[in-house]
Amino acid sequence: MGDIWLHALHGRNSASIDSTSPSTNVRTWVADILSYLEDSSSIKLGGGSAMEDVISSCQTISQQHTGFSFVIMVAHMQLAIVCQSIIRDSVDSSGEKTSTIIKVYQKYVAKLRNPPVERSFYRWYSTGCRYISLVASGSFYILVLAAGLELRKTIAEVGGHIFSEVGQMLRRPETSSTPTLITGSIIPTIAWIRSRMPMSLEKLFCPSFIERAGVGDILDCTDIALTDKVFGAFQQNTYSLPARNVAAWSSCSSQVMRPNIIMRRECNVGGPLRPALHTLEHSLPPVPWTPRISIIKTSFRCDHSNNKCFPAKTDRRENAAWTEGERVKAA
């Protein structure tokens, strides 16, 4: 199953950076993402440690194109990291964790002015964990492949065990049944993207998470050893990744130009790009109509004692006898 997913990650064609290929045009993907980040209508990423900002980012993002998919994956990674940091930091005197993802929602998210429904929140968290697993397995630039091949929804839908298999094969291609797919296509493609898109992330993730990984505020995405250290520190529920085959990934360790694309907290993008990205809500079309709501006042009180109990008299024996009688009739 993991091999099938890797084939999807690679795309339909064997030419990993074929500029004429409609399904794996990596040059176009990179151009799309850079153009999207430069566009003033692009998404704002909130502070990595502020739950309300991260939730707001996730709520205002919807899929549109390659650059948009790339940004929403980073936003969901932010959410997963800040949630795990809260859970890690919530321990009692015996060292046992006292928080869960459910408690995180109840304590930090449900009280927000415009909270998402629980199901959406848990889905964002789950997909964020999966994106982090992919980045830790391959490279931060694997998100470009996932965005370009429109795999974001697929990643959200497949079983979690697939990421353990994919992580094993990406880090150690020799364990795959199709190692040349990884070493001859996927890794060279990631290396090419890395050389054309030197990027760093500045204060995007929760400070306690970054401090625990032992790195500074700026994360150089071209440094695969550094990104392994940071995203490899994220605890997945059911598996841990093996050590990377350094020889197989040597093309992603070569010297490249100093990162000149900087994604900052509040999503200021520096370098050659314009210094500010506006929140997506400013670029969304206005709601075409507003529903009319009528409020009818009544004397009904849901907290009254009469409204907290079953109104009719009940007898368990009579209920049981009636149920058995109906079963006999049905037989």
Tab-separated table of C-alpha atoms in Angstrom:
chain	number	residue	atom	x	y	z
A	1	MET	CA	0.000	0.000	0.000
A	2	GLY	CA	2.842	2.371	0.819
A	3	ASP	CA	4.393	1.715	-2.612
A	4	ILE	CA	1.104	2.659	-4.274
A	5	TRP	CA	1.091	5.951	-2.359
A	6	LEU	CA	4.683	6.634	-3.419
A	7	HIS	CA	3.672	6.094	-7.054
A	8	ALA	CA	0.953	8.695	-6.532
A	9	LEU	CA	3.506	11.044	-4.958
A	10	HIS	CA	5.756	10.600	-7.969
A	11	GLY	CA	2.942	11.193	-10.459
A	12	ARG	CA	2.134	9.517	-13.716
A	13	ASN	CA	5.369	10.183	-15.556
A	14	SER	CA	8.868	8.911	-14.898
A	15	ALA	CA	10.423	12.247	-15.874
A	16	SER	CA	10.524	13.905	-12.486
A	17	ILE	CA	11.018	17.482	-13.666
A	18	ASP	CA	9.692	17.320	-17.218
A	19	SER	CA	8.577	20.859	-18.000
A	20	THR	CA	6.271	19.561	-20.749
A	21	SER	CA	4.525	16.985	-18.564
A	22	PRO	CA	0.996	18.053	-17.573
A	23	SER	CA	0.965	15.838	-14.467
A	24	THR	CA	4.436	16.432	-13.027
A	25	ASN	CA	5.405	19.933	-14.094
A	26	VAL	CA	7.513	20.757	-11.048
A	27	ARG	CA	8.673	24.072	-12.506
A	28	THR	CA	5.060	25.243	-12.729
A	29	TRP	CA	4.345	24.114	-9.152
A	30	VAL	CA	7.280	26.122	-7.826
A	31	ALA	CA	6.226	29.133	-9.890
A	32	ASP	CA	2.630	28.806	-8.653
A	33	ILE	CA	3.687	28.706	-5.005
A	34	LEU	CA	6.083	31.636	-5.320
A	35	SER	CA	3.459	33.645	-7.197
A	36	TYR	CA	0.874	32.812	-4.547
A	37	LEU	CA	3.134	33.843	-1.678
A	38	GLU	CA	3.893	37.125	-3.437
A	39	ASP	CA	0.220	37.902	-4.060
A	40	SER	CA	-1.136	40.361	-1.491
A	41	SER	CA	-4.412	38.414	-1.292
A	42	SER	CA	-2.667	35.300	0.003
A	43	ILE	CA	-3.326	33.689	3.361
A	44	LYS	CA	-2.131	34.995	6.692
A	45	LEU	CA	-0.574	32.441	9.041
A	46	GLY	CA	-1.107	33.313	12.687
A	47	GLY	CA	1.426	33.113	15.469
A	48	GLY	CA	2.535	29.540	16.071
A	49	SER	CA	1.696	29.622	19.796
A	50	ALA	CA	-1.623	31.506	19.637
A	51	MET	CA	-4.480	28.992	19.342
A	52	GLU	CA	-7.022	31.569	18.159
A	53	ASP	CA	-4.708	32.789	15.381
A	54	VAL	CA	-3.979	29.244	14.184
A	55	ILE	CA	-7.662	28.290	14.291
A	56	SER	CA	-8.543	31.446	12.368
A	57	SER	CA	-5.993	30.540	9.689
A	58	CYS	CA	-7.447	27.047	9.307
A	59	GLN	CA	-11.004	28.394	9.108
A	60	THR	CA	-10.347	31.003	6.443
A	61	ILE	CA	-8.398	28.724	4.132
A	62	SER	CA	-10.102	26.673	1.407
A	63	GLN	CA	-8.584	24.850	-1.539
A	64	GLN	CA	-8.076	26.765	-4.768
A	65	HIS	CA	-4.698	26.062	-6.371
A	66	THR	CA	-1.200	24.718	-5.753
A	67	GLY	CA	0.052	27.630	-3.668
A	68	PHE	CA	-3.087	27.611	-1.579
A	69	SER	CA	-2.713	23.881	-0.841
A	70	PHE	CA	0.881	24.463	0.177
A	71	VAL	CA	-0.116	27.160	2.674
A	72	ILE	CA	-3.005	25.214	4.218
A	73	MET	CA	-0.680	22.254	4.837
A	74	VAL	CA	1.691	24.553	6.740
A	75	ALA	CA	-1.271	25.988	8.713
A	76	HIS	CA	-2.424	22.504	9.731
A	77	MET	CA	1.133	21.656	10.752
A	78	GLN	CA	1.100	24.777	12.958
A	79	LEU	CA	-2.113	23.597	14.583
A	80	ALA	CA	-0.818	20.055	15.223
A	81	ILE	CA	2.392	21.410	16.771
A	82	VAL	CA	0.706	23.909	19.092
A	83	CYS	CA	-1.760	21.204	20.227
A	84	GLN	CA	1.000	18.702	20.929
A	85	SER	CA	2.981	21.359	22.797
A	86	ILE	CA	-0.033	22.034	25.043
A	87	ILE	CA	-0.462	18.303	25.695
A	88	ARG	CA	3.254	17.831	26.431
A	89	ASP	CA	3.381	20.757	28.818
A	90	SER	CA	0.295	19.570	30.744
A	91	VAL	CA	1.718	17.146	33.292
A	92	ASP	CA	0.926	16.446	36.941
A	93	SER	CA	3.363	15.985	39.831
A	94	SER	CA	3.955	12.350	38.832
A	95	GLY	CA	4.910	13.312	35.290
A	96	GLU	CA	1.699	11.949	33.720
A	97	LYS	CA	0.086	13.968	30.921
A	98	THR	CA	-3.165	15.542	32.069
A	99	SER	CA	-4.373	16.826	28.703
A	100	THR	CA	-5.644	15.193	25.523
A	101	ILE	CA	-6.628	16.551	22.138
A	102	ILE	CA	-10.266	16.466	23.315
A	103	LYS	CA	-9.399	18.557	26.371
A	104	VAL	CA	-7.409	20.952	24.168
A	105	TYR	CA	-10.546	21.598	22.138
A	106	GLN	CA	-12.712	22.040	25.220
A	107	LYS	CA	-10.290	24.335	27.052
A	108	TYR	CA	-8.714	26.394	24.271
A	109	VAL	CA	-10.852	26.137	21.130
A	110	ALA	CA	-14.514	25.852	22.165
A	111	LYS	CA	-14.218	29.155	24.064
A	112	LEU	CA	-13.057	31.142	21.023
A	113	ARG	CA	-15.344	33.779	19.559
A	114	ASN	CA	-15.889	31.724	16.417
A	115	PRO	CA	-14.842	28.142	17.195
A	116	PRO	CA	-14.871	25.397	14.564
A	117	VAL	CA	-16.980	22.325	15.215
A	118	GLU	CA	-15.099	19.548	17.001
A	119	ARG	CA	-15.054	17.297	13.945
A	120	SER	CA	-13.318	19.963	11.816
A	121	PHE	CA	-10.798	20.691	14.554
A	122	TYR	CA	-9.877	17.022	14.971
A	123	ARG	CA	-9.592	16.630	11.181
A	124	TRP	CA	-7.254	19.629	10.950
A	125	TYR	CA	-5.142	18.217	13.773
A	126	SER	CA	-5.018	14.763	12.192
A	127	THR	CA	-4.021	16.062	8.760
A	128	GLY	CA	-1.424	18.346	10.363
A	129	CYS	CA	0.141	15.284	12.017
A	130	ARG	CA	0.239	13.538	8.641
A	131	TYR	CA	1.880	16.476	6.859
A	132	ILE	CA	4.520	16.593	9.604
A	133	SER	CA	5.122	12.861	9.136
A	134	LEU	CA	5.671	13.365	5.406
A	135	VAL	CA	8.047	16.271	5.983
A	136	ALA	CA	10.002	14.274	8.583
A	137	SER	CA	10.101	11.269	6.244
A	138	GLY	CA	11.245	13.107	3.153
A	139	SER	CA	11.818	16.857	3.218
A	140	PHE	CA	9.875	20.067	3.780
A	141	TYR	CA	9.763	20.282	-0.017
A	142	ILE	CA	7.682	17.115	-0.246
A	143	LEU	CA	4.761	19.462	0.455
A	144	VAL	CA	5.335	20.949	-3.004
A	145	LEU	CA	4.866	17.512	-4.550
A	146	ALA	CA	1.751	16.876	-2.455
A	147	ALA	CA	0.298	20.263	-3.432
A	148	GLY	CA	1.210	19.954	-7.105
A	149	LEU	CA	-0.242	16.448	-7.435
A	150	GLU	CA	-3.366	17.515	-5.520
A	151	LEU	CA	-2.791	14.876	-2.848
A	152	ARG	CA	-3.933	16.993	0.097
A	153	LYS	CA	-7.357	15.345	0.284
A	154	THR	CA	-5.894	11.905	-0.336
A	155	ILE	CA	-3.490	12.394	2.566
A	156	ALA	CA	-6.430	13.309	4.807
A	157	GLU	CA	-8.429	10.233	3.806
A	158	VAL	CA	-5.967	7.313	3.742
A	159	GLY	CA	-5.349	5.154	6.798
A	160	GLY	CA	-2.772	6.381	9.302
A	161	HIS	CA	-0.668	3.207	9.022
A	162	ILE	CA	0.220	4.182	5.454
A	163	PHE	CA	2.420	6.999	6.739
A	164	SER	CA	4.477	4.565	8.774
A	165	GLU	CA	5.134	2.540	5.608
A	166	VAL	CA	5.812	5.611	3.480
A	167	GLY	CA	8.130	7.068	6.137
A	168	GLN	CA	10.102	3.815	6.291
A	169	MET	CA	10.506	3.686	2.509
A	170	LEU	CA	11.331	7.365	2.026
A	171	ARG	CA	13.986	7.417	4.727
A	172	ARG	CA	15.392	4.031	3.707
A	173	PRO	CA	14.551	3.476	0.013
A	174	GLU	CA	16.207	0.043	0.066
A	175	THR	CA	13.269	-1.250	2.130
A	176	SER	CA	10.829	-0.432	-0.686
A	177	SER	CA	9.836	-2.887	-3.401
A	178	THR	CA	10.483	-0.059	-5.888
A	179	PRO	CA	13.613	1.690	-4.547
A	180	THR	CA	14.497	3.260	-7.915
A	181	LEU	CA	11.198	5.149	-7.856
A	182	ILE	CA	12.445	6.931	-4.752
A	183	THR	CA	16.155	7.262	-5.520
A	184	GLY	CA	15.747	7.937	-9.242
A	185	SER	CA	12.668	10.144	-9.279
A	186	ILE	CA	11.267	11.389	-5.958
A	187	ILE	CA	14.544	12.374	-4.289
A	188	PRO	CA	15.995	14.084	-7.424
A	189	THR	CA	12.728	16.005	-7.815
A	190	ILE	CA	12.848	17.179	-4.195
A	191	ALA	CA	16.512	18.143	-4.689
A	192	TRP	CA	15.572	20.188	-7.752
A	193	ILE	CA	12.766	22.000	-5.882
A	194	ARG	CA	15.145	22.636	-2.971
A	195	SER	CA	17.676	24.301	-5.272
A	196	ARG	CA	15.032	26.545	-6.904
A	197	MET	CA	13.063	27.368	-3.780
A	198	PRO	CA	15.491	28.060	-0.908
A	199	MET	CA	13.102	28.804	1.934
A	200	SER	CA	13.281	29.388	5.671
A	201	LEU	CA	10.532	29.558	8.286
A	202	GLU	CA	10.828	32.263	10.925
A	203	LYS	CA	8.883	31.962	14.194
A	204	LEU	CA	6.087	30.022	12.497
A	205	PHE	CA	5.880	27.249	15.059
A	206	CYS	CA	5.187	27.141	18.785
A	207	PRO	CA	8.302	28.425	20.658
A	208	SER	CA	8.251	25.605	23.243
A	209	PHE	CA	8.294	23.028	20.448
A	210	ILE	CA	11.217	24.715	18.698
A	211	GLU	CA	13.112	25.102	21.984
A	212	ARG	CA	12.576	21.433	22.795
A	213	ALA	CA	14.089	20.521	19.414
A	214	GLY	CA	17.109	22.677	20.299
A	215	VAL	CA	17.089	25.020	17.292
A	216	GLY	CA	16.779	28.768	16.812
A	217	ASP	CA	13.832	30.859	15.614
A	218	ILE	CA	14.759	30.471	11.941
A	219	LEU	CA	14.346	27.056	10.345
A	220	ASP	CA	16.340	26.611	7.133
A	221	CYS	CA	14.232	24.252	5.011
A	222	THR	CA	17.185	23.421	2.753
A	223	ASP	CA	18.997	21.857	5.727
A	224	ILE	CA	17.541	18.347	5.796
A	225	ALA	CA	19.397	17.411	8.987
A	226	LEU	CA	17.849	20.430	10.729
A	227	THR	CA	14.304	19.729	9.498
A	228	ASP	CA	14.727	16.076	10.518
A	229	LYS	CA	15.652	17.219	14.010
A	230	VAL	CA	12.660	19.547	14.294
A	231	PHE	CA	9.856	17.555	12.654
A	232	GLY	CA	11.287	14.211	13.739
A	233	ALA	CA	10.758	15.387	17.325
A	234	PHE	CA	7.007	15.498	16.749
A	235	GLN	CA	5.515	12.420	18.412
A	236	GLN	CA	3.321	10.294	16.174
A	237	ASN	CA	0.893	8.035	18.014
A	238	THR	CA	1.777	4.609	16.658
A	239	TYR	CA	5.212	4.690	15.063
A	240	SER	CA	8.643	6.285	14.949
A	241	LEU	CA	10.751	6.878	11.860
A	242	PRO	CA	13.997	5.005	11.176
A	243	ALA	CA	17.341	6.743	10.666
A	244	ARG	CA	17.696	8.295	7.206
A	245	ASN	CA	19.869	6.670	4.552
A	246	VAL	CA	22.230	9.620	4.150
A	247	ALA	CA	23.788	8.280	0.936
A	248	ALA	CA	20.415	7.941	-0.790
A	249	TRP	CA	19.524	11.518	0.165
A	250	SER	CA	22.955	13.033	-0.546
A	251	SER	CA	21.604	15.200	-3.382
A	252	CYS	CA	19.485	17.031	-0.787
A	253	SER	CA	22.523	17.800	1.366
A	254	SER	CA	24.555	19.675	-1.229
A	255	GLN	CA	25.265	23.386	-0.894
A	256	VAL	CA	22.569	25.692	-2.267
A	257	MET	CA	22.136	29.441	-2.226
A	258	ARG	CA	21.230	31.038	1.068
A	259	PRO	CA	17.455	30.937	1.642
A	260	ASN	CA	15.940	34.136	0.263
A	261	ILE	CA	12.279	33.177	0.683
A	262	ILE	CA	11.266	33.686	4.305
A	263	MET	CA	7.870	32.763	5.709
A	264	ARG	CA	7.486	34.676	8.966
A	265	ARG	CA	5.026	34.756	11.827
A	266	GLU	CA	1.959	36.720	10.757
A	267	CYS	CA	3.005	35.342	7.376
A	268	ASN	CA	5.238	38.168	6.324
A	269	VAL	CA	7.185	36.800	3.404
A	270	GLY	CA	10.587	38.382	3.077
A	271	GLY	CA	13.409	38.218	0.579
A	272	PRO	CA	12.473	39.167	-2.975
A	273	LEU	CA	8.760	38.946	-2.204
A	274	ARG	CA	6.467	41.670	-0.912
A	275	PRO	CA	6.628	41.910	2.877
A	276	ALA	CA	2.988	41.336	3.762
A	277	LEU	CA	0.315	38.723	3.112
A	278	HIS	CA	-3.270	39.639	3.894
A	279	THR	CA	-5.720	37.247	5.412
A	280	LEU	CA	-7.794	35.294	2.924
A	281	GLU	CA	-11.073	36.593	4.261
A	282	HIS	CA	-10.337	39.971	2.637
A	283	SER	CA	-10.160	38.337	-0.783
A	284	LEU	CA	-13.211	36.078	-0.445
A	285	PRO	CA	-16.360	37.170	-2.325
A	286	PRO	CA	-19.056	38.697	-0.111
A	287	VAL	CA	-21.926	36.510	1.062
A	288	PRO	CA	-24.677	37.061	-1.576
A	289	TRP	CA	-27.485	37.122	0.988
A	290	THR	CA	-28.069	37.197	4.720
A	291	PRO	CA	-30.746	34.859	6.125
A	292	ARG	CA	-33.569	36.596	8.004
A	293	ILE	CA	-33.900	35.329	11.581
A	294	SER	CA	-37.031	35.755	13.698
A	295	ILE	CA	-36.812	35.283	17.478
A	296	ILE	CA	-39.991	34.108	19.230
A	297	LYS	CA	-39.997	34.574	22.990
A	298	THR	CA	-41.789	31.948	25.097
A	299	SER	CA	-42.043	31.052	28.772
A	300	PHE	CA	-40.379	27.684	28.210
A	301	ARG	CA	-37.357	27.028	30.427
A	302	CYS	CA	-35.071	24.157	29.499
A	303	ASP	CA	-33.523	24.182	32.990
A	304	HIS	CA	-36.847	23.634	34.789
A	305	SER	CA	-37.019	20.362	36.733
A	306	ASN	CA	-40.118	19.248	34.772
A	307	ASN	CA	-38.118	19.504	31.556
A	308	LYS	CA	-35.241	17.400	32.828
A	309	CYS	CA	-37.141	14.129	33.247
A	310	PHE	CA	-39.273	11.841	31.092
A	311	PRO	CA	-42.878	13.167	31.369
A	312	ALA	CA	-44.754	9.833	31.220
A	313	LYS	CA	-44.878	7.181	33.922
A	314	THR	CA	-42.755	4.125	33.164
A	315	ASP	CA	-42.694	0.575	34.466
A	316	ARG	CA	-39.726	-1.569	33.469
A	317	ARG	CA	-41.605	-4.844	33.926
A	318	GLU	CA	-44.492	-3.673	31.771
A	319	ASN	CA	-42.031	-2.407	29.166
A	320	ALA	CA	-40.207	-5.737	29.116
A	321	ALA	CA	-43.480	-7.697	28.855
A	322	TRP	CA	-44.664	-5.455	26.009
A	323	THR	CA	-41.365	-5.859	24.160
A	324	GLU	CA	-41.494	-9.658	24.417
A	325	GLY	CA	-45.120	-9.661	23.222
A	326	GLU	CA	-44.205	-7.601	20.159
A	327	ARG	CA	-41.293	-9.943	19.399
A	328	VAL	CA	-43.690	-12.905	19.458
A	329	LYS	CA	-46.005	-11.131	17.039
A	330	ALA	CA	-43.093	-10.347	14.708
A	331	ALA	CA	-41.939	-14.003	14.772
